[in-house]
PDB file of C-alpha atoms in Angstrom:
ATOM      1  CA  MET A1464       0.015   0.218  -0.009  1.00 36.00           C
ATOM      2  CA  HIS A1465       1.189   3.601  -0.975  1.00 40.00           C
ATOM      3  CA  TYR A1466      -0.018   5.534   2.059  1.00 40.00           C
ATOM      4  CA  ASN A1467       0.980   8.772  -0.098  1.00 41.00           C
ATOM      5  CA  LYS A1468      -1.889   8.226  -2.273  1.00 47.00           C
ATOM      6  CA  VAL A1469      -4.584   7.351   0.354  1.00 48.00           C
ATOM      7  CA  GLU A1470      -6.092   9.355   3.319  1.00 56.00           C
ATOM      8  CA  ILE A1471      -4.897   8.710   6.605  1.00 60.00           C
ATOM      9  CA  CYS A1472      -6.725  10.637   9.692  1.00 58.00           C
ATOM     10  CA  GLY A1473      -8.624  12.168   6.918  1.00 62.00           C
ATOM     11  CA  VAL A1474      -6.264  13.646   5.062  1.00 62.00           C
ATOM     12  CA  ASN A1475      -5.580  13.609   1.651  1.00 64.00           C
ATOM     13  CA  THR A1476      -1.753  12.772   1.960  1.00 64.00           C
ATOM     14  CA  ALA A1477      -1.362  13.309  -1.947  1.00 67.00           C
ATOM     15  CA  SER A1478      -1.598  17.057  -1.357  1.00 68.00           C
ATOM     16  CA  LEU A1479       0.348  17.234   1.682  1.00 75.00           C
ATOM     17  CA  LYS A1480       2.009  20.633   1.908  1.00 77.00           C
ATOM     18  CA  THR A1481       6.502  21.030   1.696  1.00 82.00           C
ATOM     19  CA  LEU A1482       7.629  24.015   2.825  1.00 84.00           C
ATOM     20  CA  SER A1483      11.271  25.232   2.620  1.00 86.00           C
ATOM     21  CA  ASP A1484      13.867  25.702   4.844  1.00 83.00           C
ATOM     22  CA  GLU A1485      13.550  29.584   4.579  1.00 86.00           C
ATOM     23  CA  GLU A1486       9.569  29.182   5.421  1.00 88.00           C
ATOM     24  CA  LYS A1487      10.495  26.733   8.540  1.00 88.00           C
ATOM     25  CA  LYS A1488      12.574  28.929   9.945  1.00 87.00           C
ATOM     26  CA  ASP A1489       9.952  32.007   9.345  1.00 90.00           C
ATOM     27  CA  LEU A1490       7.067  30.302  10.839  1.00 90.00           C
ATOM     28  CA  LEU A1491       9.339  29.134  13.668  1.00 89.00           C
ATOM     29  CA  ILE A1492       9.997  32.384  14.913  1.00 89.00           C
ATOM     30  CA  LYS A1493       6.555  33.409  14.212  1.00 91.00           C
ATOM     31  CA  SER A1494       4.936  30.351  16.398  1.00 89.00           C
ATOM     32  CA  GLN A1495       7.580  31.029  18.990  1.00 86.00           C
ATOM     33  CA  ASN A1496       6.486  34.346  18.915  1.00 89.00           C
ATOM     34  CA  GLY A1497       2.978  33.266  19.708  1.00 89.00           C
ATOM     35  CA  ASP A1498       1.915  33.655  15.956  1.00 89.00           C
ATOM     36  CA  ASP A1499      -0.676  30.399  16.340  1.00 90.00           C
ATOM     37  CA  LYS A1500      -1.497  30.443  12.724  1.00 92.00           C
ATOM     38  CA  ALA A1501       2.186  29.917  11.767  1.00 90.00           C
ATOM     39  CA  ARG A1502       2.162  27.087  14.253  1.00 91.00           C
ATOM     40  CA  GLU A1503      -0.610  25.491  12.379  1.00 91.00           C
ATOM     41  CA  ALA A1504       0.723  26.109   9.334  1.00 91.00           C
ATOM     42  CA  LEU A1505       4.077  24.780  10.106  1.00 90.00           C
ATOM     43  CA  ILE A1506       2.358  21.461  11.622  1.00 89.00           C
ATOM     44  CA  ASP A1507       0.401  21.341   7.837  1.00 89.00           C
ATOM     45  CA  GLY A1508       3.928  21.383   6.421  1.00 89.00           C
ATOM     46  CA  ASN A1509       5.266  18.783   8.132  1.00 90.00           C
ATOM     47  CA  LEU A1510       3.233  16.483   7.977  1.00 89.00           C
ATOM     48  CA  ARG A1511       4.553  14.698   4.992  1.00 87.00           C
ATOM     49  CA  LEU A1512       7.865  14.287   6.982  1.00 89.00           C
ATOM     50  CA  VAL A1513       5.512  12.279   9.498  1.00 90.00           C
ATOM     51  CA  LEU A1514       3.867  10.032   6.769  1.00 87.00           C
ATOM     52  CA  SER A1515       7.702   8.889   5.860  1.00 86.00           C
ATOM     53  CA  ILE A1516       8.427   8.173   9.697  1.00 88.00           C
ATOM     54  CA  VAL A1517       5.302   6.461  10.180  1.00 87.00           C
ATOM     55  CA  GLN A1518       5.883   4.307   6.877  1.00 83.00           C
ATOM     56  CA  ARG A1519       8.814   2.782   8.574  1.00 81.00           C
ATOM     57  CA  PHE A1520       6.233   0.848  10.680  1.00 80.00           C
ATOM     58  CA  SER A1521       3.766  -0.137   7.943  1.00 74.00           C
ATOM     59  CA  THR A1522       5.391  -3.966   8.387  1.00 69.00           C
ATOM     60  CA  ARG A1523       3.868  -3.752  12.375  1.00 68.00           C
ATOM     61  CA  ASN A1524       0.102  -5.124  12.430  1.00 69.00           C
ATOM     62  CA  GLU A1525      -0.740  -1.066  13.652  1.00 74.00           C
ATOM     63  CA  ASN A1526      -3.271   0.685  12.865  1.00 80.00           C
ATOM     64  CA  MET A1527      -1.688   3.738  10.402  1.00 83.00           C
ATOM     65  CA  ASP A1528      -4.094   6.058  11.681  1.00 85.00           C
ATOM     66  CA  ASP A1529      -3.245   6.255  15.041  1.00 87.00           C
ATOM     67  CA  LEU A1530       0.682   6.050  14.700  1.00 89.00           C
ATOM     68  CA  PHE A1531      -0.224   9.181  12.253  1.00 89.00           C
ATOM     69  CA  GLN A1532      -1.594  10.724  14.877  1.00 90.00           C
ATOM     70  CA  VAL A1533       0.854   9.790  17.566  1.00 91.00           C
ATOM     71  CA  GLY A1534       3.667  11.465  15.313  1.00 90.00           C
ATOM     72  CA  CYS A1535       1.823  14.324  14.900  1.00 91.00           C
ATOM     73  CA  ILE A1536       2.128  14.833  18.403  1.00 92.00           C
ATOM     74  CA  GLY A1537       6.278  14.007  18.196  1.00 91.00           C
ATOM     75  CA  LEU A1538       6.215  16.729  15.460  1.00 92.00           C
ATOM     76  CA  ILE A1539       4.122  19.470  17.779  1.00 92.00           C
ATOM     77  CA  LYS A1540       6.847  18.487  20.584  1.00 91.00           C
ATOM     78  CA  ALA A1541       9.332  19.046  18.038  1.00 89.00           C
ATOM     79  CA  ILE A1542       7.932  22.541  17.157  1.00 90.00           C
ATOM     80  CA  ASP A1543       7.435  23.551  20.732  1.00 89.00           C
ATOM     81  CA  ASN A1544      10.676  23.063  21.846  1.00 87.00           C
ATOM     82  CA  PHE A1545      13.097  23.442  18.542  1.00 86.00           C
ATOM     83  CA  ASN A1546      16.031  26.024  19.545  1.00 85.00           C
ATOM     84  CA  ILE A1547      16.010  28.518  16.450  1.00 81.00           C
ATOM     85  CA  GLU A1548      19.360  30.009  17.663  1.00 82.00           C
ATOM     86  CA  LEU A1549      21.149  26.885  16.661  1.00 78.00           C
ATOM     87  CA  GLU A1550      22.367  25.868  13.404  1.00 76.00           C
ATOM     88  CA  VAL A1551      20.505  22.951  13.111  1.00 79.00           C
ATOM     89  CA  LYS A1552      18.294  22.086  10.575  1.00 84.00           C
ATOM     90  CA  PHE A1553      14.559  21.701  11.943  1.00 86.00           C
ATOM     91  CA  SER A1554      14.008  18.261  10.478  1.00 84.00           C
ATOM     92  CA  THR A1555      17.606  16.980  12.137  1.00 85.00           C
ATOM     93  CA  TYR A1556      15.644  17.553  15.323  1.00 86.00           C
ATOM     94  CA  ALA A1557      12.146  16.671  14.872  1.00 88.00           C
ATOM     95  CA  VAL A1558      12.882  12.978  12.885  1.00 88.00           C
ATOM     96  CA  PRO A1559      14.018  11.495  16.407  1.00 88.00           C
ATOM     97  CA  MET A1560      11.298  13.131  18.151  1.00 87.00           C
ATOM     98  CA  ILE A1561       8.365  11.966  15.754  1.00 90.00           C
ATOM     99  CA  ILE A1562      10.352   8.538  15.939  1.00 89.00           C
ATOM    100  CA  GLY A1563      10.430   8.202  19.758  1.00 85.00           C
ATOM    101  CA  GLU A1564       6.796   9.370  20.390  1.00 88.00           C
ATOM    102  CA  ILE A1565       5.816   6.705  18.165  1.00 88.00           C
ATOM    103  CA  ARG A1566       7.946   4.008  20.010  1.00 83.00           C
ATOM    104  CA  ARG A1567       6.896   5.322  23.328  1.00 81.00           C
ATOM    105  CA  TYR A1568       3.221   4.428  21.961  1.00 84.00           C
ATOM    106  CA  LEU A1569       4.137   1.157  20.517  1.00 80.00           C
ATOM    107  CA  ARG A1570       6.007   0.506  24.038  1.00 72.00           C
ATOM    108  CA  ASP A1571       3.028   1.527  26.344  1.00 71.00           C
ATOM    109  CA  ASN A1572       0.828  -0.484  24.380  1.00 71.00           C
ATOM    110  CA  ASN A1573       2.846  -3.913  23.910  1.00 63.00           C
ATOM    111  CA  SER A1574       1.118  -7.264  24.570  1.00 56.00           C
ATOM    112  CA  ILE A1575       4.122  -7.868  26.929  1.00 57.00           C
ATOM    113  CA  ARG A1576       2.967  -7.123  30.344  1.00 62.00           C
ATOM    114  CA  VAL A1577       6.255  -4.878  32.559  1.00 63.00           C
ATOM    115  CA  SER A1578       6.033  -4.272  35.665  1.00 71.00           C
ATOM    116  CA  ARG A1579       5.874  -0.764  36.873  1.00 75.00           C
ATOM    117  CA  SER A1580       8.678   0.260  38.794  1.00 82.00           C
ATOM    118  CA  VAL A1581      10.928  -1.722  35.798  1.00 81.00           C
ATOM    119  CA  ARG A1582       8.927   0.570  33.279  1.00 78.00           C
ATOM    120  CA  ASP A1583       9.784   3.717  35.575  1.00 84.00           C
ATOM    121  CA  LEU A1584      13.212   3.068  35.539  1.00 88.00           C
ATOM    122  CA  ALA A1585      13.593   2.258  31.779  1.00 84.00           C
ATOM    123  CA  TYR A1586      12.026   5.838  30.971  1.00 84.00           C
ATOM    124  CA  LYS A1587      14.159   7.675  33.295  1.00 88.00           C
ATOM    125  CA  ALA A1588      17.175   5.947  31.456  1.00 89.00           C
ATOM    126  CA  LEU A1589      15.264   7.220  28.181  1.00 87.00           C
ATOM    127  CA  GLN A1590      15.200  10.841  29.487  1.00 87.00           C
ATOM    128  CA  LYS A1591      18.766  10.418  31.460  1.00 89.00           C
ATOM    129  CA  LYS A1592      19.913   9.267  28.190  1.00 87.00           C
ATOM    130  CA  GLU A1593      18.765  12.668  25.530  1.00 85.00           C
ATOM    131  CA  GLU A1594      19.862  14.932  28.747  1.00 86.00           C
ATOM    132  CA  LEU A1595      23.543  13.000  28.217  1.00 86.00           C
ATOM    133  CA  THR A1596      23.406  13.325  24.537  1.00 84.00           C
ATOM    134  CA  LYS A1597      22.577  16.817  24.656  1.00 81.00           C
ATOM    135  CA  ARG A1598      24.958  18.138  27.330  1.00 82.00           C
ATOM    136  CA  LEU A1599      28.003  15.589  25.504  1.00 81.00           C
ATOM    137  CA  SER A1600      27.126  16.078  22.192  1.00 77.00           C
ATOM    138  CA  CYS A1601      27.484  12.121  21.933  1.00 81.00           C
ATOM    139  CA  GLU A1602      26.079   9.218  23.035  1.00 82.00           C
ATOM    140  CA  PRO A1603      26.673   7.733  26.640  1.00 86.00           C
ATOM    141  CA  SER A1604      27.768   4.523  27.757  1.00 89.00           C
ATOM    142  CA  ILE A1605      25.094   2.610  30.160  1.00 89.00           C
ATOM    143  CA  GLU A1606      27.299   2.934  32.690  1.00 90.00           C
ATOM    144  CA  MET A1607      27.200   6.735  32.824  1.00 91.00           C
ATOM    145  CA  ILE A1608      23.062   6.741  32.276  1.00 92.00           C
ATOM    146  CA  ALA A1609      23.321   4.382  35.685  1.00 92.00           C
ATOM    147  CA  THR A1610      25.815   6.135  37.443  1.00 92.00           C
ATOM    148  CA  GLU A1611      23.652   9.552  36.714  1.00 91.00           C
ATOM    149  CA  LEU A1612      20.473   7.875  38.100  1.00 92.00           C
ATOM    150  CA  GLY A1613      22.443   5.868  40.763  1.00 92.00           C
ATOM    151  CA  GLU A1614      21.207   2.720  39.722  1.00 91.00           C
ATOM    152  CA  LYS A1615      23.295  -0.469  39.009  1.00 90.00           C
ATOM    153  CA  LYS A1616      24.450  -1.251  35.441  1.00 89.00           C
ATOM    154  CA  GLU A1617      22.521  -4.331  35.413  1.00 89.00           C
ATOM    155  CA  ASP A1618      19.147  -3.225  37.015  1.00 89.00           C
ATOM    156  CA  VAL A1619      19.542  -0.140  33.804  1.00 89.00           C
ATOM    157  CA  VAL A1620      20.383  -2.685  30.995  1.00 88.00           C
ATOM    158  CA  CYS A1621      17.136  -5.233  32.089  1.00 86.00           C
ATOM    159  CA  ALA A1622      15.029  -1.988  32.014  1.00 83.00           C
ATOM    160  CA  MET A1623      15.529  -0.833  29.032  1.00 81.00           C
ATOM    161  CA  GLU A1624      15.537  -4.120  27.540  1.00 79.00           C
ATOM    162  CA  ALA A1625      12.052  -4.909  28.890  1.00 74.00           C
ATOM    163  CA  ILE A1626      10.235  -2.301  27.267  1.00 70.00           C
ATOM    164  CA  SER A1627      12.365  -2.861  23.676  1.00 68.00           C
ATOM    165  CA  GLU A1628       9.474  -3.858  21.088  1.00 60.00           C
ATOM    166  CA  PRO A1629       9.320  -7.610  19.970  1.00 59.00           C
ATOM    167  CA  VAL A1630      11.366  -7.905  16.393  1.00 59.00           C
ATOM    168  CA  SER A1631       9.690 -10.471  13.794  1.00 58.00           C
ATOM    169  CA  LEU A1632      12.221 -12.981  12.508  1.00 58.00           C
ATOM    170  CA  TYR A1633      10.741 -11.991   9.318  1.00 55.00           C
ATOM    171  CA  GLU A1634      11.276  -8.621   9.520  1.00 60.00           C
ATOM    172  CA  PRO A1635      13.570  -7.415   6.507  1.00 60.00           C
ATOM    173  CA  ILE A1636      17.110  -5.853   7.038  1.00 56.00           C
ATOM    174  CA  TYR A1637      18.212  -5.941   3.411  1.00 55.00           C
ATOM    175  CA  SER A1638      16.464  -5.909   0.123  1.00 56.00           C
ATOM    176  CA  ASP A1639      18.196  -6.137  -3.097  1.00 54.00           C
ATOM    177  CA  SER A1640      16.267  -6.322  -6.659  1.00 53.00           C
ATOM    178  CA  GLY A1641      13.026  -7.896  -4.788  1.00 53.00           C
ATOM    179  CA  ASP A1642      15.225 -10.539  -3.121  1.00 58.00           C
ATOM    180  CA  SER A1643      15.381  -9.827   1.168  1.00 57.00           C
ATOM    181  CA  ILE A1644      17.563 -11.066   3.684  1.00 60.00           C
ATOM    182  CA  PHE A1645      15.049 -11.729   7.112  1.00 61.00           C
ATOM    183  CA  ILE A1646      16.646 -11.431  10.904  1.00 59.00           C
ATOM    184  CA  MET A1647      15.683 -15.221  10.647  1.00 58.00           C
ATOM    185  CA  ASP A1648      18.428 -15.435   7.927  1.00 59.00           C
ATOM    186  CA  GLN A1649      20.864 -14.366  10.301  1.00 57.00           C
ATOM    187  CA  LEU A1650      20.665 -16.741  13.422  1.00 59.00           C
ATOM    188  CA  CYS A1651      21.931 -19.884  13.925  1.00 57.00           C
ATOM    189  CA  ASP A1652      21.664 -22.241  16.224  1.00 56.00           C
ATOM    190  CA  ALA A1653      24.543 -23.668  18.141  1.00 57.00           C
ATOM    191  CA  SER A1654      23.582 -26.817  18.933  1.00 56.00           C
ATOM    192  CA  ALA A1655      22.201 -27.648  15.809  1.00 52.00           C
ATOM    193  CA  SER A1656      25.900 -27.043  13.531  1.00 53.00           C
ATOM    194  CA  ASP A1657      26.852 -29.243  10.892  1.00 54.00           C
ATOM    195  CA  GLU A1658      29.671 -30.742  12.780  1.00 58.00           C
ATOM    196  CA  ILE A1659      27.400 -31.905  15.634  1.00 61.00           C
ATOM    197  CA  TRP A1660      24.684 -33.286  13.111  1.00 60.00           C
ATOM    198  CA  ILE A1661      27.591 -35.212  10.874  1.00 62.00           C
ATOM    199  CA  GLU A1662      28.465 -36.753  14.205  1.00 70.00           C
ATOM    200  CA  ASP A1663      24.885 -37.593  15.582  1.00 72.00           C
ATOM    201  CA  ILE A1664      24.679 -39.997  12.261  1.00 74.00           C
ATOM    202  CA  ALA A1665      27.564 -41.402  12.577  1.00 75.00           C
ATOM    203  CA  LEU A1666      26.594 -42.052  15.914  1.00 79.00           C
ATOM    204  CA  LYS A1667      23.590 -43.725  14.610  1.00 82.00           C
ATOM    205  CA  GLU A1668      25.411 -45.604  11.775  1.00 82.00           C
ATOM    206  CA  ALA A1669      27.867 -47.019  14.633  1.00 83.00           C
ATOM    207  CA  ILE A1670      25.152 -48.516  17.164  1.00 86.00           C
ATOM    208  CA  LYS A1671      23.595 -49.773  14.001  1.00 86.00           C
ATOM    209  CA  LYS A1672      26.415 -51.970  13.865  1.00 87.00           C
ATOM    210  CA  LEU A1673      25.907 -53.366  17.413  1.00 89.00           C
ATOM    211  CA  ASN A1674      24.754 -56.564  18.316  1.00 91.00           C
ATOM    212  CA  GLU A1675      20.677 -57.013  19.501  1.00 91.00           C
ATOM    213  CA  ARG A1676      21.904 -57.059  22.866  1.00 91.00           C
ATOM    214  CA  GLU A1677      24.126 -54.262  23.087  1.00 91.00           C
ATOM    215  CA  LYS A1678      21.529 -52.323  21.131  1.00 91.00           C
ATOM    216  CA  ARG A1679      19.233 -52.596  23.923  1.00 91.00           C
ATOM    217  CA  ILE A1680      21.127 -51.964  26.619  1.00 91.00           C
ATOM    218  CA  ILE A1681      23.017 -48.927  24.758  1.00 90.00           C
ATOM    219  CA  ASN A1682      19.492 -47.343  24.140  1.00 89.00           C
ATOM    220  CA  MET A1683      17.962 -48.527  27.878  1.00 90.00           C
ATOM    221  CA  ARG A1684      21.341 -47.166  29.148  1.00 88.00           C
ATOM    222  CA  PHE A1685      21.744 -43.764  27.117  1.00 86.00           C
ATOM    223  CA  TYR A1686      18.571 -42.583  25.518  1.00 85.00           C
ATOM    224  CA  ALA A1687      15.737 -43.739  28.535  1.00 86.00           C
ATOM    225  CA  GLY A1688      18.109 -43.308  31.137  1.00 86.00           C
ATOM    226  CA  LYS A1689      17.965 -46.426  33.096  1.00 87.00           C
ATOM    227  CA  THR A1690      20.610 -47.519  35.737  1.00 89.00           C
ATOM    228  CA  GLN A1691      22.630 -50.481  35.310  1.00 89.00           C
ATOM    229  CA  SER A1692      20.771 -52.224  37.926  1.00 88.00           C
ATOM    230  CA  GLU A1693      17.146 -51.546  36.459  1.00 89.00           C
ATOM    231  CA  ILE A1694      18.442 -52.655  33.154  1.00 90.00           C
ATOM    232  CA  ALA A1695      19.818 -56.016  34.344  1.00 90.00           C
ATOM    233  CA  SER A1696      16.526 -56.384  36.318  1.00 89.00           C
ATOM    234  CA  GLU A1697      14.844 -55.909  32.889  1.00 90.00           C
ATOM    235  CA  ILE A1698      16.851 -58.200  31.029  1.00 89.00           C
ATOM    236  CA  GLY A1699      17.189 -60.863  33.812  1.00 90.00           C
ATOM    237  CA  ILE A1700      21.383 -60.729  33.651  1.00 91.00           C
ATOM    238  CA  SER A1701      23.692 -59.796  36.332  1.00 90.00           C
ATOM    239  CA  GLN A1702      24.914 -55.842  36.600  1.00 88.00           C
ATOM    240  CA  ALA A1703      28.313 -56.609  36.365  1.00 88.00           C
ATOM    241  CA  GLN A1704      27.488 -58.329  32.595  1.00 91.00           C
ATOM    242  CA  VAL A1705      25.429 -55.015  32.253  1.00 90.00           C
ATOM    243  CA  SER A1706      28.608 -53.333  32.327  1.00 90.00           C
ATOM    244  CA  ARG A1707      30.854 -55.359  30.639  1.00 91.00           C
ATOM    245  CA  VAL A1708      27.999 -55.436  27.069  1.00 91.00           C
ATOM    246  CA  GLU A1709      28.199 -51.603  27.617  1.00 91.00           C
ATOM    247  CA  LYS A1710      31.703 -51.102  27.980  1.00 90.00           C
ATOM    248  CA  SER A1711      32.384 -53.025  25.161  1.00 90.00           C
ATOM    249  CA  ALA A1712      30.037 -51.599  22.841  1.00 89.00           C
ATOM    250  CA  LEU A1713      30.866 -48.255  23.610  1.00 89.00           C
ATOM    251  CA  GLU A1714      34.904 -49.019  22.996  1.00 88.00           C
ATOM    252  CA  ARG A1715      33.526 -50.400  19.657  1.00 85.00           C
ATOM    253  CA  ILE A1716      31.673 -47.134  18.615  1.00 85.00           C
ATOM    254  CA  ARG A1717      34.552 -45.197  19.907  1.00 83.00           C
ATOM    255  CA  LYS A1718      36.533 -47.187  17.203  1.00 80.00           C
ATOM    256  CA  GLN A1719      34.251 -46.092  14.524  1.00 74.00           C
ATOM    257  CA  PHE A1720      34.632 -42.487  15.540  1.00 64.00           C
TER     258      PHE A1720
END
């Protein structure tokens, strides 16, 4: 679906206005001097920016109208808090504000429940991260955030991970000529590597070469988890005999490897 050709929240996205940098600067000055019409014109002139950001979340099963409205809240916050004295483009400041507002909305409406104390710590950490980023002009480490908050690093890490939105294994991370690479394609299972898989085949082949009594004892001992005494009682031989058969069978299996 191409959202620039449909209506979102009753807005015909095909006719959204665009403003030049000079127009934005002029409207920002007027808006921060109390001109409500300029503020409204600035909002209308940046709805296309909100739309482009909302499209990033189109793969999620979320109502696009809701995300667009939430994005508009982020836009309004950016307009009201933008420092016109800084030599920074308005969009540079607005984009992370809009994305942050949408992500907060998605976290708060997440189906995974997180305790209030953990959620509060996570939000404090995010606020402190923003403060430190502005103060240091670079992204602070978790250690710095934890120190500023007077919390343990481990608690801050756990809190921030707890409110992270789940990512689908089928979310594309790269696309080229229609062929996409998904997160799932980048994952591996260390417990099912080629080496282990080959060893498993070799083990089964080695067991096949044992006689029937040896196979039975090996299966009961290592697959059914029974003790030598239990096997002896079930088969009707002594535990010493079970031990000898087991030892002989394992030795033959080792030779096969």
